[in-house]
XYZ file of C-alpha atoms in Angstrom:
328
model
C 47.232 4.771 10.973
C 44.187 2.899 9.726
C 45.773 -0.473 10.346
C 47.163 0.244 13.794
C 46.320 -2.233 16.590
C 44.374 0.398 18.536
C 42.276 1.259 15.447
C 41.490 -2.389 14.811
C 40.599 -2.795 18.473
C 38.241 0.222 18.324
C 36.519 -1.061 15.190
C 36.157 -4.513 16.765
C 34.556 -3.076 19.905
C 32.180 -0.945 17.818
C 31.157 -4.017 15.817
C 30.558 -5.980 19.006
C 28.371 -3.173 20.348
C 26.254 -3.091 17.163
C 25.767 -6.880 17.268
C 24.773 -6.694 20.924
C 22.163 -4.019 20.183
C 20.723 -6.191 17.393
C 20.528 -9.211 19.717
C 18.783 -7.134 22.402
C 16.270 -5.884 19.812
C 15.418 -9.438 18.736
C 15.149 -10.690 22.330
C 12.693 -7.970 23.299
C 10.557 -8.815 20.272
C 10.563 -12.535 21.110
C 9.723 -11.987 24.783
C 6.835 -9.615 24.129
C 5.517 -11.750 21.223
C 5.341 -14.807 23.474
C 2.881 -13.015 25.768
C -0.710 -14.173 25.246
C -2.892 -12.134 22.928
C -1.817 -9.370 20.570
C -1.367 -5.708 21.506
C -4.090 -4.352 19.210
C -7.134 -6.638 19.019
C -7.296 -7.153 22.767
C -7.592 -3.454 23.355
C -9.774 -2.467 20.410
C -12.280 -5.254 21.146
C -13.179 -3.370 24.330
C -16.789 -2.100 23.923
C -15.689 1.337 25.153
C -13.804 1.945 21.898
C -16.760 1.000 19.645
C -14.689 -0.643 16.893
C -16.277 -3.274 14.705
C -14.563 -6.558 13.897
C -13.831 -5.397 10.346
C -12.111 -2.283 11.664
C -10.076 -4.370 14.071
C -9.029 -6.641 11.234
C -7.955 -3.602 9.203
C -5.807 -2.414 12.116
C -4.144 -5.828 12.392
C -3.297 -5.728 8.688
C -2.046 -2.138 9.000
C 0.404 -3.074 11.794
C 1.331 -6.366 10.057
C 0.026 -8.296 13.076
C -1.832 -10.665 10.771
C 1.546 -12.039 9.671
C 3.436 -14.864 11.406
C 5.823 -13.808 14.164
C 8.936 -14.445 12.094
C 7.635 -12.200 9.303
C 6.797 -9.494 11.823
C 10.383 -9.745 13.129
C 11.751 -9.573 9.584
C 9.740 -6.441 8.830
C 10.804 -4.893 12.128
C 14.495 -5.599 11.476
C 14.250 -4.175 7.975
C 12.785 -0.978 9.374
C 15.473 -0.814 12.056
C 18.262 -1.038 9.454
C 16.679 1.943 7.688
C 16.485 3.917 10.945
C 12.719 3.480 11.213
C 11.513 2.336 14.650
C 7.935 1.974 13.468
C 4.635 3.297 14.829
C 3.222 2.955 18.294
C 0.410 0.411 18.405
C -1.380 2.451 21.032
C -1.223 5.976 19.579
C -0.168 5.445 15.949
C 2.560 8.021 16.547
C 6.138 7.393 15.374
C 8.101 5.681 18.103
C 11.011 8.075 17.640
C 8.703 11.020 18.408
C 7.367 9.366 21.545
C 10.793 8.462 22.936
C 12.513 11.739 22.147
C 9.753 13.594 23.942
C 10.939 11.989 27.186
C 14.688 11.572 26.531
C 15.778 15.101 27.559
C 14.080 14.859 30.963
C 15.484 11.373 31.658
C 19.014 12.288 30.565
C 18.858 15.419 32.681
C 17.852 13.388 35.721
C 20.394 10.602 35.141
C 23.187 13.076 34.359
C 22.553 15.129 37.487
C 22.364 11.972 39.609
C 25.651 10.775 38.108
C 27.421 14.016 39.095
C 26.010 13.783 42.643
C 26.997 10.093 42.895
C 30.595 10.726 41.829
C 30.979 13.677 44.230
C 29.478 11.722 47.128
C 31.586 8.604 46.421
C 34.788 10.651 46.153
C 34.017 12.441 49.429
C 33.431 9.136 51.225
C 36.537 7.443 49.798
C 38.903 10.351 50.358
C 37.459 10.989 53.823
C 37.947 7.332 54.731
C 41.568 7.573 53.548
C 42.411 10.664 55.598
C 40.411 10.005 58.755
C 41.639 7.340 61.219
C 39.116 4.713 62.186
C 38.562 6.174 65.664
C 37.793 9.619 64.199
C 35.124 8.591 61.744
C 37.038 6.741 59.032
C 35.401 3.457 60.012
C 31.951 5.038 59.836
C 32.646 6.379 56.371
C 33.749 2.907 55.218
C 30.395 1.566 56.418
C 28.371 4.093 54.378
C 28.579 2.204 51.061
C 27.106 -0.966 52.577
C 24.325 1.097 54.145
C 23.560 2.906 50.897
C 23.490 -0.375 48.945
C 20.795 -1.734 51.236
C 18.454 1.188 50.477
C 16.310 0.755 47.335
C 15.524 3.759 45.189
C 11.794 3.710 45.851
C 12.323 3.744 49.627
C 14.776 6.644 49.478
C 12.378 8.480 47.167
C 9.442 8.055 49.497
C 11.514 9.274 52.475
C 12.717 12.314 50.521
C 9.165 13.180 49.469
C 7.789 12.773 52.990
C 10.496 14.858 54.651
C 11.338 17.568 52.125
C 7.992 17.970 50.360
C 5.246 17.099 52.826
C 6.895 18.116 56.116
C 9.346 20.874 55.161
C 7.576 22.019 51.995
C 10.852 22.684 50.133
C 9.520 21.488 46.760
C 6.188 20.696 45.105
C 5.721 17.338 43.438
C 3.453 18.707 40.702
C 6.079 21.208 39.546
C 8.624 18.815 38.045
C 10.134 21.510 35.805
C 11.719 23.488 38.636
C 15.358 23.082 39.674
C 14.350 21.853 43.124
C 12.216 19.147 41.596
C 15.324 17.895 39.736
C 17.692 17.940 42.718
C 15.653 15.723 44.993
C 15.051 12.811 42.583
C 18.694 13.097 41.484
C 19.833 12.737 45.087
C 17.486 9.762 45.442
C 19.232 8.079 42.519
C 22.728 9.184 43.557
C 22.752 7.712 47.107
C 22.664 4.001 46.156
C 24.669 4.619 42.967
C 27.512 6.223 44.933
C 27.843 3.123 47.120
C 29.424 0.892 44.485
C 31.753 3.658 43.283
C 32.847 4.372 46.853
C 33.444 0.706 47.615
C 35.677 0.177 44.595
C 37.442 3.530 45.145
C 38.242 2.720 48.765
C 39.427 -0.784 47.869
C 41.630 0.579 45.062
C 43.162 3.185 47.364
C 43.873 0.550 50.021
C 45.480 -1.731 47.402
C 47.641 1.082 46.033
C 48.577 2.100 49.581
C 49.930 -1.393 50.260
C 52.179 -1.392 47.155
C 55.942 -1.043 47.462
C 56.080 2.315 45.707
C 53.789 3.786 48.361
C 55.993 2.404 51.138
C 59.055 3.939 49.502
C 57.311 7.283 49.064
C 56.237 7.307 52.726
C 59.747 6.458 53.858
C 61.000 9.513 51.970
C 58.643 11.721 53.975
C 55.894 12.378 51.447
C 52.726 13.972 52.874
C 49.392 12.158 52.848
C 48.060 14.653 50.306
C 51.091 14.114 48.096
C 50.816 10.344 48.420
C 47.156 10.473 47.452
C 47.469 12.812 44.461
C 50.820 11.620 43.026
C 50.713 7.874 43.652
C 47.354 6.515 44.802
C 44.823 8.349 42.624
C 46.477 7.521 39.267
C 46.507 3.813 40.167
C 43.025 3.801 41.681
C 41.459 5.681 38.746
C 41.058 2.812 36.278
C 39.119 0.311 38.431
C 37.001 3.191 39.713
C 36.354 4.275 36.125
C 35.188 0.772 35.291
C 32.523 0.620 37.978
C 31.525 4.239 37.231
C 30.691 3.264 33.643
C 28.566 0.379 34.872
C 26.753 2.688 37.278
C 25.584 4.820 34.366
C 23.450 1.917 33.142
C 21.976 1.497 36.625
C 21.145 5.186 36.719
C 19.284 4.979 33.411
C 17.243 2.034 34.705
C 16.693 3.637 38.113
C 15.500 6.856 36.452
C 12.416 5.024 35.226
C 11.353 4.105 38.778
C 12.331 7.458 40.236
C 10.371 9.333 37.564
C 7.252 7.373 38.521
C 7.746 8.166 42.222
C 8.306 11.898 41.709
C 5.733 12.280 38.947
C 8.261 13.318 36.313
C 7.576 12.776 32.631
C 10.325 11.014 30.740
C 11.269 7.757 29.100
C 10.028 5.988 32.223
C 6.527 7.286 31.615
C 6.622 6.128 27.995
C 7.948 2.674 28.936
C 5.424 2.222 31.753
C 2.549 2.920 29.355
C 4.055 0.709 26.641
C 4.330 -2.243 29.048
C 0.710 -1.993 30.116
C -0.432 -1.807 26.473
C 2.035 -4.385 25.070
C 3.269 -1.705 22.680
C 6.077 -3.761 21.099
C 7.719 -1.066 18.903
C 7.991 1.349 21.811
C 9.406 -1.318 24.174
C 11.939 -2.429 21.570
C 13.063 1.136 20.913
C 13.338 1.976 24.627
C 15.410 -1.117 25.415
C 17.634 -0.566 22.374
C 18.146 3.063 23.381
C 19.171 2.082 26.938
C 21.438 -0.706 25.631
C 23.035 1.654 23.079
C 23.788 4.288 25.698
C 25.237 1.678 28.078
C 27.409 0.141 25.337
C 28.608 3.517 24.100
C 29.675 4.541 27.595
C 31.537 1.264 28.177
C 33.105 1.518 24.728
C 34.420 4.996 25.546
C 35.860 3.698 28.829
C 37.564 0.791 27.078
C 39.097 3.164 24.525
C 40.255 5.531 27.287
C 42.166 2.760 29.115
C 45.190 2.776 26.797
C 45.338 6.578 27.096
C 45.433 6.483 30.886
C 47.710 3.460 31.224
C 50.720 3.331 28.831
C 51.111 -0.408 29.554
C 47.946 -1.076 27.548
C 49.136 0.664 24.385
C 50.667 -0.811 21.282
C 48.094 -3.492 20.598
C 47.671 -4.636 24.184
C 44.353 -2.897 24.697
C 41.960 -4.810 26.872
C 38.352 -4.400 27.950
C 37.415 -2.908 31.309
C 36.469 -6.343 32.658
C 39.776 -7.872 31.539
C 41.719 -4.988 33.114
C 39.966 -5.489 36.446
C 40.748 -9.224 36.397
C 44.387 -8.502 35.630
C 44.620 -6.197 38.647
C 43.008 -8.797 40.910
C 45.465 -11.456 39.694
């Protein structure tokens, strides 16, 4: 039904996501505009380009940079509402064309890293559940803290040194091969899996201490049966929450990892846009990342009532609210 509580909730969350994207777009414009100089005249005045002052002035008029900042923002917002992200100040190429040239590579890297992170986190959490502390369970519980302390760039440099320079298993210049995708994906997955594993282990421990688990154990249920029938369904929702947040971290980490491994993607476009103060490209890249992050969290919030019947019938809550309710 169109007027059902769940439908109204979904429409409300979609509206909040659109407003958030608009706010992010404006904030990026304000931050970049406050930087000294403008992104065109400073570059074109370089003698290497050979532009005269009249030509520079024509470029400023062309990109509307001769207008006050608030008018530039108004023009930019009007274009956004019509689906036009504008032209790159640096290359005069449509921003959409520039970004989409790197999106497939970045999504491929982030998606592969996400799969690796989930598999690694599940292996650590389930292994910690089954193995007693004296047989390695305690070591597995320490892995997430260790992984969290390792930044992406350090892991990437170690992977390159060991697997490329010493073992020669992949070539940095050939970023199109499958091997060249696996290694940067693993680099991203190791720290990303840490948060998922921490929350998963904590959720399993919490569910294990509940009364229903004690009753099931007293009836002679096996550890596998306890895990699959009782613990996993209750540990799934908080783990799903942190997994959705990790996706945003993977998108941001992909930019750094692409630079380390010499991959072309959105990271390459953003890095060049930052150095050239290319405002339209920066705005579009940030909005794209924010949109993907919000869409993923929106999907998770809408999945909650499906996975937990207690949240149906107009009692739908956001992922953050659900986590707080569990902690209380």
